[in-house]
Coordinates of C-alpha atoms and ligand atoms in Angstrom, one line a residue:
M1 CA -89.0 -51.4 -26.8
C2 CA -89.9 -54.9 -25.8
G3 CA -92.5 -56.7 -27.8
I4 CA -95.8 -58.1 -26.4
V5 CA -98.0 -60.6 -28.0
G6 CA -101.2 -62.1 -26.6
Y7 CA -103.9 -64.5 -27.8
I8 CA -107.3 -65.7 -26.8
G9 CA -109.4 -67.9 -29.1
F10 CA -109.4 -71.4 -30.5
R11 CA -105.8 -71.8 -31.8
E12 CA -102.8 -73.1 -29.8
A13 CA -101.8 -69.9 -28.1
S14 CA -98.1 -70.7 -27.8
D15 CA -97.9 -71.2 -31.6
V16 CA -99.4 -67.8 -32.3
I17 CA -97.4 -66.1 -29.6
I18 CA -94.0 -67.5 -30.6
K19 CA -94.5 -66.7 -34.2
G20 CA -95.6 -63.2 -33.2
L21 CA -92.7 -62.7 -30.9
K22 CA -90.3 -63.5 -33.8
R23 CA -91.9 -60.7 -35.7
L24 CA -91.5 -58.4 -32.8
E25 CA -87.9 -59.4 -32.1
Y26 CA -86.6 -56.2 -33.6
R27 CA -88.1 -54.4 -30.5
G28 CA -85.8 -56.3 -28.2
Y29 CA -84.1 -59.7 -28.1
D30 CA -82.2 -60.3 -24.9
S31 CA -84.7 -62.7 -23.3
A32 CA -88.2 -64.0 -24.1
G33 CA -91.0 -65.7 -22.3
I34 CA -94.6 -67.0 -22.5
A35 CA -97.4 -67.6 -20.0
I36 CA -100.2 -70.0 -21.0
L37 CA -103.5 -70.4 -19.1
N38 CA -104.4 -74.1 -18.6
G39 CA -105.9 -74.4 -15.1
E40 CA -102.6 -73.1 -13.9
V41 CA -100.4 -70.3 -15.3
I42 CA -97.7 -72.2 -17.2
I43 CA -94.6 -69.9 -17.6
K44 CA -91.6 -70.6 -19.8
K45 CA -88.9 -68.0 -20.1
G46 CA -85.2 -67.5 -20.4
K47 CA -82.3 -65.5 -21.6
G48 CA -81.6 -65.2 -25.3
K49 CA -83.7 -64.9 -28.4
V50 CA -87.2 -66.3 -29.2
V51 CA -85.7 -69.4 -30.8
N52 CA -84.5 -70.5 -27.3
L53 CA -88.0 -70.0 -26.0
E54 CA -89.3 -72.0 -28.9
K55 CA -87.0 -74.9 -28.1
M56 CA -88.2 -74.7 -24.5
V57 CA -91.8 -74.9 -25.6
L58 CA -91.1 -77.8 -28.0
N59 CA -89.4 -79.8 -25.2
G60 CA -92.3 -79.2 -22.8
P61 CA -95.4 -78.0 -24.6
A62 CA -97.5 -75.4 -22.9
K63 CA -100.9 -76.3 -24.2
G64 CA -103.8 -73.8 -24.1
T65 CA -105.7 -71.3 -26.1
V66 CA -105.1 -68.2 -23.9
G67 CA -101.7 -66.7 -23.3
I68 CA -99.3 -63.8 -23.4
G69 CA -95.6 -63.5 -24.5
H70 CA -92.8 -61.1 -24.4
T71 CA -89.4 -60.4 -26.0
R72 CA -87.3 -58.1 -23.9
W73 CA -85.0 -55.1 -24.2
A74 CA -83.6 -54.8 -20.7
T75 CA -84.1 -51.5 -18.7
H76 CA -84.1 -52.7 -15.1
G77 CA -82.2 -55.8 -14.2
E78 CA -79.6 -57.6 -16.4
P79 CA -80.9 -59.8 -19.2
N80 CA -81.1 -63.2 -17.5
D81 CA -83.6 -66.1 -16.9
V82 CA -85.0 -64.6 -13.8
N83 CA -85.5 -61.1 -15.1
A84 CA -87.1 -62.4 -18.3
H85 CA -90.9 -61.7 -18.6
P86 CA -93.6 -62.9 -17.7
H87 CA -93.4 -62.1 -14.0
S88 CA -95.7 -63.4 -11.3
D89 CA -97.2 -62.4 -8.0
G90 CA -96.0 -64.2 -4.8
K91 CA -98.7 -66.9 -5.1
H92 CA -98.1 -67.5 -8.8
D93 CA -101.8 -66.8 -9.5
F94 CA -101.2 -64.5 -12.4
A95 CA -98.5 -63.6 -15.0
I96 CA -97.7 -60.2 -16.4
V97 CA -95.7 -59.0 -19.4
H98 CA -94.7 -55.3 -19.6
N99 CA -93.1 -52.9 -21.9
G100 CA -92.0 -49.5 -20.4
I101 CA -90.6 -48.3 -17.2
I102 CA -92.2 -48.0 -13.7
E103 CA -90.3 -45.0 -12.5
N104 CA -91.3 -45.3 -8.8
Y105 CA -90.6 -49.0 -8.6
D106 CA -87.9 -48.6 -6.0
S107 CA -90.1 -46.9 -3.4
L108 CA -93.0 -49.3 -4.2
K109 CA -90.6 -52.3 -3.8
K110 CA -89.4 -51.1 -0.4
E111 CA -93.0 -50.7 0.8
L112 CA -93.9 -54.1 -0.5
I113 CA -90.8 -55.7 1.1
S114 CA -91.9 -54.1 4.4
K115 CA -95.2 -55.9 4.0
G116 CA -93.5 -59.3 3.6
H117 CA -93.2 -59.6 -0.2
T118 CA -90.0 -61.2 -1.6
F119 CA -88.7 -60.7 -5.1
D120 CA -86.9 -63.1 -7.4
G121 CA -85.3 -60.6 -9.7
Q122 CA -84.5 -56.9 -10.2
T123 CA -87.3 -55.8 -12.6
D124 CA -89.8 -53.1 -12.1
T125 CA -92.4 -55.4 -13.6
E126 CA -92.2 -57.9 -10.8
V127 CA -92.9 -55.0 -8.4
L128 CA -96.0 -54.2 -10.4
A129 CA -97.2 -57.9 -10.1
H130 CA -96.7 -57.8 -6.3
L131 CA -98.4 -54.4 -6.1
I132 CA -101.5 -55.8 -7.8
E133 CA -101.4 -58.8 -5.4
E134 CA -101.1 -56.6 -2.4
I135 CA -103.9 -54.3 -3.4
Q136 CA -106.3 -57.2 -4.2
K137 CA -105.6 -58.7 -0.7
V138 CA -105.9 -55.5 1.3
A139 CA -108.8 -53.8 -0.6
E140 CA -110.6 -57.1 -1.2
V141 CA -111.5 -56.1 -4.7
D142 CA -111.9 -58.1 -7.9
F143 CA -108.8 -58.7 -10.0
E144 CA -109.6 -56.1 -12.6
T145 CA -110.1 -53.4 -10.0
A146 CA -106.9 -54.3 -8.3
V147 CA -105.1 -53.8 -11.7
Q148 CA -106.7 -50.4 -12.1
L149 CA -105.8 -49.3 -8.6
A150 CA -102.2 -50.5 -9.0
L151 CA -101.8 -48.6 -12.3
K152 CA -103.0 -45.5 -10.6
Q153 CA -100.1 -45.8 -8.1
V154 CA -97.4 -46.2 -10.7
D155 CA -95.4 -43.4 -12.3
G156 CA -93.9 -44.1 -15.7
T157 CA -95.0 -46.0 -18.8
Y158 CA -96.5 -49.3 -19.6
G159 CA -97.9 -51.5 -22.3
L160 CA -98.9 -54.6 -20.4
A161 CA -100.9 -57.8 -20.6
I162 CA -102.0 -60.1 -17.7
V163 CA -103.5 -63.5 -17.4
N164 CA -104.9 -64.9 -14.1
K165 CA -105.6 -68.6 -13.4
H166 CA -108.8 -67.6 -11.5
E167 CA -110.1 -65.9 -14.6
K168 CA -109.4 -68.6 -17.2
D169 CA -111.0 -66.9 -20.2
K170 CA -109.7 -63.4 -19.9
I171 CA -106.7 -61.3 -20.7
I172 CA -106.3 -57.8 -19.2
V173 CA -104.2 -55.3 -21.1
A174 CA -103.4 -51.6 -20.4
R175 CA -101.4 -48.9 -22.0
K176 CA -99.7 -45.7 -21.0
G177 CA -96.8 -44.5 -23.2
S178 CA -96.1 -47.9 -24.8
P179 CA -98.0 -49.0 -27.8
L180 CA -100.5 -51.8 -27.8
L181 CA -103.2 -52.8 -30.2
L182 CA -105.9 -55.5 -30.4
G183 CA -106.4 -57.5 -33.5
I184 CA -110.1 -58.5 -33.9
G185 CA -110.8 -61.9 -35.4
D186 CA -113.9 -64.2 -35.4
N187 CA -114.1 -65.7 -31.9
E188 CA -110.5 -64.7 -31.3
V189 CA -108.6 -61.6 -30.3
F190 CA -104.9 -60.9 -30.7
I191 CA -102.8 -58.4 -28.7
A192 CA -99.5 -57.0 -30.0
S193 CA -97.2 -54.0 -29.7
D194 CA -97.5 -53.5 -33.4
A195 CA -99.5 -55.0 -36.2
S196 CA -96.8 -57.3 -37.6
P197 CA -97.7 -60.4 -35.4
I198 CA -101.4 -60.2 -36.2
I199 CA -101.6 -59.2 -39.9
E200 CA -101.7 -62.8 -41.1
Y201 CA -104.9 -63.4 -39.0
T202 CA -106.8 -60.2 -39.3
N203 CA -106.6 -56.7 -40.6
K204 CA -109.1 -55.2 -38.1
V205 CA -107.4 -53.4 -35.3
V206 CA -108.2 -51.3 -32.3
Y207 CA -105.5 -49.0 -31.0
L208 CA -105.4 -48.4 -27.3
D209 CA -104.6 -44.9 -26.2
D210 CA -102.8 -43.8 -23.0
D211 CA -104.6 -44.5 -19.7
E212 CA -106.8 -47.1 -21.4
M213 CA -107.2 -50.8 -20.7
A214 CA -109.1 -53.6 -22.3
V215 CA -110.7 -56.7 -20.8
I216 CA -110.5 -59.4 -23.5
T217 CA -112.5 -62.6 -23.7
R218 CA -113.0 -65.1 -26.6
E219 CA -116.2 -63.4 -27.5
G220 CA -114.8 -59.9 -27.8
Y221 CA -113.3 -57.0 -25.8
Q222 CA -114.3 -54.0 -23.7
V223 CA -112.1 -51.0 -23.7
K224 CA -112.3 -48.6 -20.8
T225 CA -110.2 -46.0 -19.1
I226 CA -108.1 -46.9 -16.1
S227 CA -110.7 -45.1 -14.1
N228 CA -113.3 -47.5 -15.4
I229 CA -115.2 -45.4 -17.9
E230 CA -116.3 -47.6 -20.8
L231 CA -115.3 -46.5 -24.3
N232 CA -116.5 -47.2 -27.8
K233 CA -113.3 -47.5 -29.9
Q234 CA -113.1 -47.2 -33.6
V235 CA -112.0 -50.4 -35.5
H236 CA -109.4 -49.6 -38.1
E237 CA -108.6 -51.6 -41.2
L238 CA -104.9 -52.2 -41.9
E239 CA -103.5 -52.0 -45.4
M240 CA -100.3 -54.0 -44.6
N241 CA -99.8 -57.5 -46.0
I242 CA -97.8 -60.5 -44.9
E243 CA -95.2 -60.3 -47.7
Q244 CA -94.1 -56.9 -46.5
I245 CA -93.0 -58.3 -43.2
E246 CA -91.1 -61.3 -44.6
K247 CA -87.5 -61.4 -45.9
G248 CA -88.5 -62.3 -49.5
G249 CA -85.3 -64.4 -50.2
F250 CA -82.8 -61.8 -48.8
P251 CA -80.5 -63.0 -46.0
H252 CA -81.4 -60.0 -43.9
F253 CA -84.2 -57.6 -43.6
M254 CA -81.7 -54.7 -43.8
L255 CA -80.5 -55.8 -47.3
K256 CA -84.1 -56.4 -48.4
E257 CA -85.0 -52.9 -47.2
I258 CA -82.0 -51.3 -48.9
H259 CA -83.1 -53.0 -52.1
E260 CA -86.7 -51.9 -51.7
Q261 CA -85.8 -48.2 -51.8
S262 CA -86.4 -47.5 -55.4
D263 CA -90.0 -48.8 -54.9
T264 CA -90.5 -47.1 -51.5
I265 CA -89.4 -43.7 -52.8
A266 CA -91.7 -44.1 -55.7
D267 CA -94.6 -45.2 -53.4
C268 CA -93.9 -42.2 -51.2
M269 CA -94.2 -39.8 -54.3
R270 CA -97.2 -41.6 -55.8
G271 CA -100.2 -39.3 -56.1
R272 CA -98.2 -36.5 -54.6
L273 CA -95.6 -35.5 -57.2
M274 CA -97.6 -34.2 -60.1
V275 CA -94.9 -34.1 -62.8
E276 CA -97.1 -32.9 -65.7
E277 CA -98.7 -30.2 -63.6
N278 CA -95.4 -29.1 -62.1
R279 CA -96.7 -29.2 -58.5
V280 CA -96.8 -31.2 -55.3
V281 CA -99.9 -32.3 -53.5
L282 CA -99.6 -33.3 -49.8
G283 CA -103.2 -34.1 -48.7
G284 CA -102.1 -34.8 -45.1
I285 CA -101.1 -31.2 -44.5
E286 CA -103.6 -29.4 -46.8
R287 CA -105.6 -28.3 -43.8
V288 CA -102.6 -26.5 -42.2
L289 CA -100.9 -25.4 -45.4
D290 CA -101.6 -21.7 -44.9
R291 CA -100.0 -21.8 -41.5
L292 CA -97.0 -23.5 -43.0
V293 CA -96.8 -21.0 -45.9
N294 CA -96.9 -18.1 -43.5
A295 CA -94.8 -19.6 -40.8
R296 CA -92.0 -17.4 -39.4
R297 CA -89.9 -20.6 -38.7
L298 CA -90.2 -24.3 -38.4
V299 CA -88.8 -26.4 -35.6
I300 CA -88.0 -30.0 -36.5
A301 CA -87.5 -32.6 -33.7
A302 CA -86.6 -36.3 -34.1
C303 CA -84.1 -38.9 -33.0
G304 CA -81.3 -40.9 -34.6
T305 CA -81.6 -41.5 -38.3
S306 CA -84.9 -39.5 -38.4
W307 CA -83.0 -36.6 -36.9
H308 CA -80.5 -36.9 -39.8
A309 CA -83.4 -36.7 -42.2
G310 CA -84.5 -33.6 -40.3
L311 CA -81.1 -32.0 -40.9
V312 CA -81.3 -32.7 -44.6
G313 CA -84.8 -31.1 -44.4
E314 CA -83.3 -28.0 -42.8
Y315 CA -81.1 -27.5 -45.9
L316 CA -83.9 -28.3 -48.3
L317 CA -86.6 -26.1 -46.6
E318 CA -84.2 -23.2 -46.1
Y319 CA -82.8 -23.3 -49.7
I320 CA -85.9 -24.1 -51.6
A321 CA -88.7 -22.6 -49.5
K322 CA -86.7 -19.9 -47.7
L323 CA -88.3 -21.0 -44.5
P324 CA -86.0 -20.7 -41.4
V325 CA -85.6 -24.1 -39.8
E326 CA -84.2 -25.3 -36.4
V327 CA -83.5 -29.0 -36.0
E328 CA -83.5 -30.4 -32.4
Y329 CA -82.9 -33.7 -30.8
A330 CA -86.3 -34.6 -29.6
S331 CA -84.7 -35.8 -26.3
E332 CA -83.3 -32.4 -25.7
F333 CA -86.2 -30.4 -26.8
R334 CA -88.5 -31.2 -24.0
Y335 CA -85.9 -30.7 -21.2
R336 CA -84.7 -27.3 -22.1
Q337 CA -88.0 -25.4 -21.7
P338 CA -88.3 -24.7 -25.5
L339 CA -89.3 -21.2 -26.5
I340 CA -92.2 -22.4 -28.6
D341 CA -95.8 -21.1 -28.6
S342 CA -99.0 -20.9 -30.5
N343 CA -97.2 -19.0 -33.3
D344 CA -94.9 -21.9 -33.9
I345 CA -94.9 -25.1 -35.8
L346 CA -93.2 -28.3 -34.7
L347 CA -92.5 -30.9 -37.4
V348 CA -91.6 -34.3 -35.9
I349 CA -90.1 -37.1 -37.9
S350 CA -90.4 -40.7 -36.8
Q351 CA -90.3 -44.1 -38.6
S352 CA -92.1 -46.0 -35.8
G353 CA -94.2 -43.1 -34.6
E354 CA -93.6 -44.5 -31.1
T355 CA -90.2 -43.0 -30.1
A356 CA -90.7 -41.9 -26.5
D357 CA -88.6 -38.7 -26.8
T358 CA -90.3 -37.6 -30.0
L359 CA -93.7 -38.3 -28.6
A360 CA -92.8 -36.2 -25.5
A361 CA -91.7 -33.4 -27.9
V362 CA -95.1 -33.6 -29.6
R363 CA -96.9 -33.3 -26.2
E364 CA -94.7 -30.5 -25.0
A365 CA -95.3 -28.5 -28.1
R366 CA -99.0 -29.1 -28.1
E367 CA -99.2 -28.1 -24.5
R368 CA -97.6 -24.8 -25.4
G369 CA -100.1 -24.3 -28.2
A370 CA -97.9 -25.0 -31.2
L371 CA -99.2 -26.6 -34.3
V372 CA -97.6 -30.1 -34.6
I373 CA -97.1 -31.9 -37.8
G374 CA -95.7 -35.4 -38.2
I375 CA -93.8 -37.4 -40.8
C376 CA -94.3 -41.0 -39.8
N377 CA -94.0 -44.4 -41.4
V378 CA -96.2 -46.6 -39.2
V379 CA -99.8 -45.9 -40.0
G380 CA -101.9 -45.4 -36.8
S381 CA -98.9 -45.0 -34.6
T382 CA -99.2 -42.9 -31.5
I383 CA -97.3 -39.9 -33.0
A384 CA -99.4 -40.1 -36.2
R385 CA -102.5 -40.0 -34.1
E386 CA -101.4 -37.3 -31.7
T387 CA -100.2 -34.7 -34.3
D388 CA -102.5 -32.1 -35.8
A389 CA -101.7 -33.1 -39.4
G390 CA -99.1 -35.3 -41.1
I391 CA -97.6 -37.0 -44.0
Y392 CA -97.1 -40.8 -44.1
T393 CA -93.9 -42.0 -45.7
H394 CA -95.5 -45.2 -47.1
A395 CA -92.2 -47.1 -46.9
G396 CA -93.9 -50.2 -45.6
P397 CA -92.8 -52.0 -42.5
E398 CA -89.1 -51.5 -41.6
I399 CA -88.0 -54.5 -39.6
G400 CA -84.1 -54.2 -39.8
V401 CA -83.1 -52.3 -36.7
A402 CA -80.8 -50.1 -38.8
S403 CA -83.1 -47.6 -40.5
T404 CA -82.6 -47.4 -44.3
K405 CA -85.7 -47.1 -46.4
A406 CA -87.4 -44.9 -43.8
F407 CA -84.6 -42.4 -44.1
T408 CA -84.9 -42.1 -47.9
A409 CA -88.7 -41.9 -47.6
Q410 CA -88.4 -39.1 -45.0
V411 CA -86.0 -37.1 -47.2
T412 CA -88.4 -37.7 -50.1
V413 CA -91.3 -36.2 -48.1
L414 CA -89.1 -33.3 -47.0
S415 CA -88.1 -32.6 -50.6
M416 CA -91.7 -32.6 -51.7
M417 CA -92.7 -30.4 -48.8
A418 CA -89.9 -27.9 -49.6
I419 CA -91.0 -27.7 -53.3
L420 CA -94.6 -27.2 -52.3
L421 CA -93.8 -24.5 -49.7
G422 CA -91.3 -22.9 -52.1
Q423 CA -94.0 -22.5 -54.7
R424 CA -96.7 -21.4 -52.2
R425 CA -94.3 -18.9 -50.6
K426 CA -93.5 -17.6 -54.1
V427 CA -89.8 -18.1 -53.7
L428 CA -89.4 -21.0 -56.1
G429 CA -89.8 -20.1 -59.7
E430 CA -91.6 -22.4 -62.2
A431 CA -88.4 -23.4 -64.0
D432 CA -86.6 -24.3 -60.9
A433 CA -89.6 -26.2 -59.5
K434 CA -89.8 -28.1 -62.8
E435 CA -86.1 -29.0 -62.7
M436 CA -86.5 -30.3 -59.1
I437 CA -89.7 -32.2 -59.7
H438 CA -88.2 -33.9 -62.8
A439 CA -85.1 -34.8 -60.8
L440 CA -87.2 -36.2 -57.9
H441 CA -89.2 -38.2 -60.3
G442 CA -86.0 -39.8 -61.7
I443 CA -84.6 -40.8 -58.3
P444 CA -86.2 -44.3 -58.0
A445 CA -84.5 -45.5 -61.2
Q446 CA -81.2 -43.9 -60.1
V447 CA -81.4 -45.7 -56.7
A448 CA -82.0 -49.0 -58.6
S449 CA -78.9 -48.3 -60.7
I450 CA -76.7 -47.8 -57.5
M451 CA -77.7 -51.4 -56.4
E452 CA -75.6 -52.6 -59.3
K453 CA -72.5 -51.3 -57.6
Q454 CA -72.7 -53.9 -54.8
D455 CA -69.7 -55.9 -56.1
Q456 CA -67.6 -52.8 -56.3
I457 CA -68.6 -51.7 -52.8
D458 CA -67.9 -55.3 -51.6
T459 CA -64.2 -55.0 -52.5
I460 CA -64.0 -51.9 -50.3
S461 CA -66.0 -53.5 -47.6
R462 CA -63.7 -56.6 -47.5
L463 CA -60.6 -54.4 -47.3
F464 CA -61.8 -52.2 -44.5
A465 CA -63.9 -54.7 -42.5
Y466 CA -61.4 -54.8 -39.7
A467 CA -60.6 -51.1 -39.5
P468 CA -61.1 -49.9 -35.9
N469 CA -62.2 -46.4 -36.9
F470 CA -63.9 -44.6 -39.8
L471 CA -64.3 -41.0 -40.6
Y472 CA -67.2 -39.7 -42.8
L473 CA -67.0 -36.2 -44.3
G474 CA -69.6 -34.2 -46.2
R475 CA -70.7 -30.6 -46.7
S476 CA -74.0 -28.9 -47.1
Y477 CA -76.8 -31.4 -47.9
N478 CA -74.4 -34.2 -47.6
F479 CA -73.1 -33.3 -44.1
P480 CA -76.2 -35.1 -42.6
V481 CA -75.5 -38.0 -44.9
A482 CA -72.0 -38.2 -43.4
L483 CA -73.6 -38.5 -40.0
E484 CA -76.0 -41.1 -41.2
G485 CA -73.2 -43.2 -42.8
A486 CA -71.2 -43.1 -39.6
L487 CA -74.3 -44.1 -37.5
K488 CA -75.1 -47.0 -39.8
L489 CA -71.5 -48.4 -39.5
K490 CA -71.4 -47.9 -35.7
E491 CA -74.7 -49.6 -35.0
I492 CA -74.4 -52.8 -37.0
S493 CA -70.6 -53.3 -37.3
Y494 CA -69.6 -51.9 -33.9
I495 CA -66.8 -50.0 -35.6
H496 CA -66.2 -46.5 -34.1
A497 CA -67.1 -44.0 -36.8
E498 CA -67.6 -40.3 -36.8
G499 CA -69.4 -38.0 -39.2
Y500 CA -68.2 -34.5 -39.6
P501 CA -68.9 -31.4 -41.7
A502 CA -65.8 -31.7 -44.0
A503 CA -64.5 -28.2 -43.1
E504 CA -64.5 -29.1 -39.4
M505 CA -61.9 -31.8 -40.0
K506 CA -59.1 -29.2 -39.7
H507 CA -60.4 -28.3 -36.2
G508 CA -59.6 -31.6 -34.6
P509 CA -60.3 -34.9 -36.3
I510 CA -57.5 -34.4 -38.8
A511 CA -55.2 -35.5 -35.9
L512 CA -56.7 -39.0 -36.2
I513 CA -55.7 -39.4 -39.9
D514 CA -52.9 -41.8 -40.7
E515 CA -52.4 -44.7 -43.2
H516 CA -54.9 -46.9 -41.2
M517 CA -57.8 -44.5 -41.3
P518 CA -60.5 -45.0 -44.0
V519 CA -62.1 -41.6 -44.7
V520 CA -65.4 -41.8 -46.6
V521 CA -65.8 -38.5 -48.4
L522 CA -69.1 -37.4 -49.9
A523 CA -67.9 -35.3 -52.8
V524 CA -70.6 -34.8 -55.4
T525 CA -70.5 -32.2 -58.1
D526 CA -72.1 -29.2 -56.4
H527 CA -71.2 -25.8 -55.0
T528 CA -68.9 -27.4 -52.4
N529 CA -67.0 -29.4 -55.0
D530 CA -63.7 -27.4 -54.9
K531 CA -63.7 -27.3 -51.1
M532 CA -64.3 -31.1 -51.0
I533 CA -61.4 -31.6 -53.4
S534 CA -59.2 -29.6 -51.0
N535 CA -60.3 -31.8 -48.1
I536 CA -59.5 -35.0 -50.1
E537 CA -56.0 -33.6 -50.7
E538 CA -55.6 -32.9 -47.0
V539 CA -56.6 -36.5 -46.1
R540 CA -54.3 -37.9 -48.8
A541 CA -51.4 -35.7 -47.6
R542 CA -51.7 -37.5 -44.3
K543 CA -51.9 -40.9 -46.0
G544 CA -55.6 -41.4 -45.1
R545 CA -57.5 -44.0 -47.2
V546 CA -60.0 -42.0 -49.2
I547 CA -63.3 -43.7 -50.2
A548 CA -65.2 -41.1 -52.3
I549 CA -68.8 -41.1 -53.2
T550 CA -69.1 -38.9 -56.1
T551 CA -71.2 -38.2 -59.2
E552 CA -70.4 -40.0 -62.5
N553 CA -68.9 -37.0 -64.3
N554 CA -66.7 -35.8 -61.5
H555 CA -63.3 -36.8 -62.9
D556 CA -61.4 -34.6 -60.4
V557 CA -62.7 -36.6 -57.5
R558 CA -62.4 -39.9 -59.3
N559 CA -58.8 -39.2 -60.1
L560 CA -57.9 -38.2 -56.6
A561 CA -59.6 -40.8 -54.5
E562 CA -58.1 -44.2 -53.7
F563 CA -61.5 -45.8 -54.0
C564 CA -64.5 -44.3 -55.7
I565 CA -68.2 -45.2 -55.9
T566 CA -70.2 -43.2 -58.3
I567 CA -73.8 -42.1 -58.2
P568 CA -75.8 -40.8 -61.1
E569 CA -76.2 -37.0 -61.7
T570 CA -79.2 -35.4 -60.1
H571 CA -80.2 -32.0 -58.8
D572 CA -77.7 -30.9 -56.1
V573 CA -80.4 -30.7 -53.4
L574 CA -81.5 -34.3 -54.0
T575 CA -78.0 -35.9 -53.8
P576 CA -78.6 -37.2 -50.2
L577 CA -81.2 -39.6 -51.6
L578 CA -78.4 -41.2 -53.7
T579 CA -75.2 -40.7 -51.7
V580 CA -76.7 -42.5 -48.7
I581 CA -77.3 -45.7 -50.6
P582 CA -73.6 -46.8 -51.0
L583 CA -73.1 -46.0 -47.4
Q584 CA -76.0 -48.3 -46.4
I585 CA -74.5 -51.0 -48.5
L586 CA -71.0 -50.5 -47.2
S587 CA -72.1 -50.7 -43.6
Y588 CA -74.3 -53.8 -44.3
Q589 CA -71.4 -55.6 -46.1
I590 CA -68.9 -54.8 -43.4
A591 CA -71.2 -56.1 -40.7
V592 CA -71.6 -59.3 -42.7
Y593 CA -67.8 -59.7 -43.0
R594 CA -67.5 -59.1 -39.3
K595 CA -70.2 -61.7 -38.7
C596 CA -72.3 -59.2 -36.8
H597 CA -76.0 -59.8 -36.2
V598 CA -77.2 -57.3 -38.9
D599 CA -80.9 -57.2 -38.2
Q600 CA -80.6 -57.3 -34.4
P601 CA -77.4 -55.5 -33.4
R602 CA -76.4 -55.8 -29.8
N603 CA -78.0 -53.5 -27.2
L604 CA -80.3 -51.9 -29.7
A605 CA -84.0 -52.0 -30.3
K606 CA -86.0 -50.7 -33.3
S607 CA -88.5 -48.7 -31.5
V608 CA -87.2 -46.7 -28.5
T609 CA -90.3 -46.4 -26.3
V610 CA -88.4 -45.5 -23.1
E611 CA -86.9 -42.1 -22.5
Ligands
F6R701 C1 -80.8 -45.9 -36.7 C2 -82.1 -46.0 -36.1 C3 -82.5 -45.1 -35.0 C4 -83.9 -44.5 -35.2 C5 -84.3 -43.7 -34.0 C6 -85.6 -42.9 -34.2 O1 -80.6 -46.8 -37.7 O2 -83.0 -46.7 -36.6 O3 -81.5 -44.1 -34.8 O4 -83.8 -43.6 -36.3 O5 -84.4 -44.5 -32.9 O6 -86.6 -43.9 -34.5 P1 -88.0 -43.4 -35.1 O7 -87.7 -42.9 -36.5 O8 -88.8 -44.6 -35.1 O9 -88.5 -42.3 -34.2

């Protein structure tokens, strides 16, 4: 969380940084700030979004061609003007922006206070600034060495950038656990938490790894370890383009990303789903395919929406490939001493590829000797780089905080993986494979057809926009979709919503149902249809307001439900790719009716890089 942008070159740094911070605002948006070098360190910062910072800079320009900036998601210290980054040392010689958590900040702070330091705010970052100052004073070392020595004393995570008025043409950056990359231009270098702020200037990037730092000047950069060993880093070429990170005429990124899904699912399958040949090719896992084919089980770990995709994956892989699967919250995996060893395979799923808990699961499993495979969206992200093999979802940048197109791309990858493994494990016959591959191939057009239901969904959204609670019910493949629908509504509309396996309703939640309770029921025509119909009857008997998502030919459900949104017919196992779409639209529209900030919901950040 938190976004960092830095610039050194020939342009007005504040322009580059503010524009970049707007692109990174999905990472955090409770305060923002900038530090520009111009003989002095000019700092402007304050509570609120980047537009507030922009106004501040317009009212009192901070001129200079070297600077750093930050958009914050608060961890330590409430979001206010004082706690906004950048932070300074006691003499205001330098400014630092930081993403991550200094876990031992309290003890460091006490020690620094005992040595006479005073602090303006409550952040761990300000402690780091004073620690660097103290070390430089006592050890009488140059600034860079002081930074290195300070970083060796801190426990926790950081992605950071520092400018110092005594080193007027230099930015120092460092990384441990929080992403940071350099964008390499001609006589200019950009720094950012991800590639979105720099893609309009250069597509050449260098990813910093943990325990690495870089000293950046106008002429170039030198990457080294925190222990001062110089490194020769590979320069990567990004394939992203600027249109992908703009709204393209949509009022919100979330709506744009919902609409993109027929394309992103098709992109995800391109060159992988070989319809004519009746097979799937997943180049990223080719090397480890034998291990997967012969695996005794697969453990999946992920967080949030990606965890829901993992749950769909469990149904798919067990049904199609007959491979036993366990799905774990990545955040729990690492703390419960997982029984995983060199015979095991961990599959992690992450849109950003930077989620701290998922990354921790990767490291834990690798330490125990397991093979680790990733399904990531962001190319070159830390998880993508630290896993043994992986499959990119190719959904393009997802900017809306609520994940939509990443979920359908993840489920698409898992569907292809299940078909591939089913065939290789010789448990999926040719005819069944053919049926699934054809159905999968048809999904993009079917997703596009659901977009035409927006007006119909709008009527429902308007009616229930002020309901205090929602219940989502589904069975089998669509139980995880019920969880996902409830999550989408909660996070952007702030309506309390719960997803449940439909049969569990009788074991508690049914007590909540009355004439005020909207119950979204995922009742497609599959082997659970009769049971879902009974559940709808049970809700109706208690006067609950049934909103059913069902398949076009399901007249039973259509006749029973008070409201109905239909999806086209597909193979049973692929229905999650379609049922989730109306739920995304429903939550989006309700959030708009409630005047919620759709793309930047309160308290959230897109990429959760703290544990
Ligand atoms: C929900 C959402 C989050 C993420 C979760 C994992 O809409 O976006 O629940 O799914 O934080 O993020 P990634 O997939 O980046 O690891």
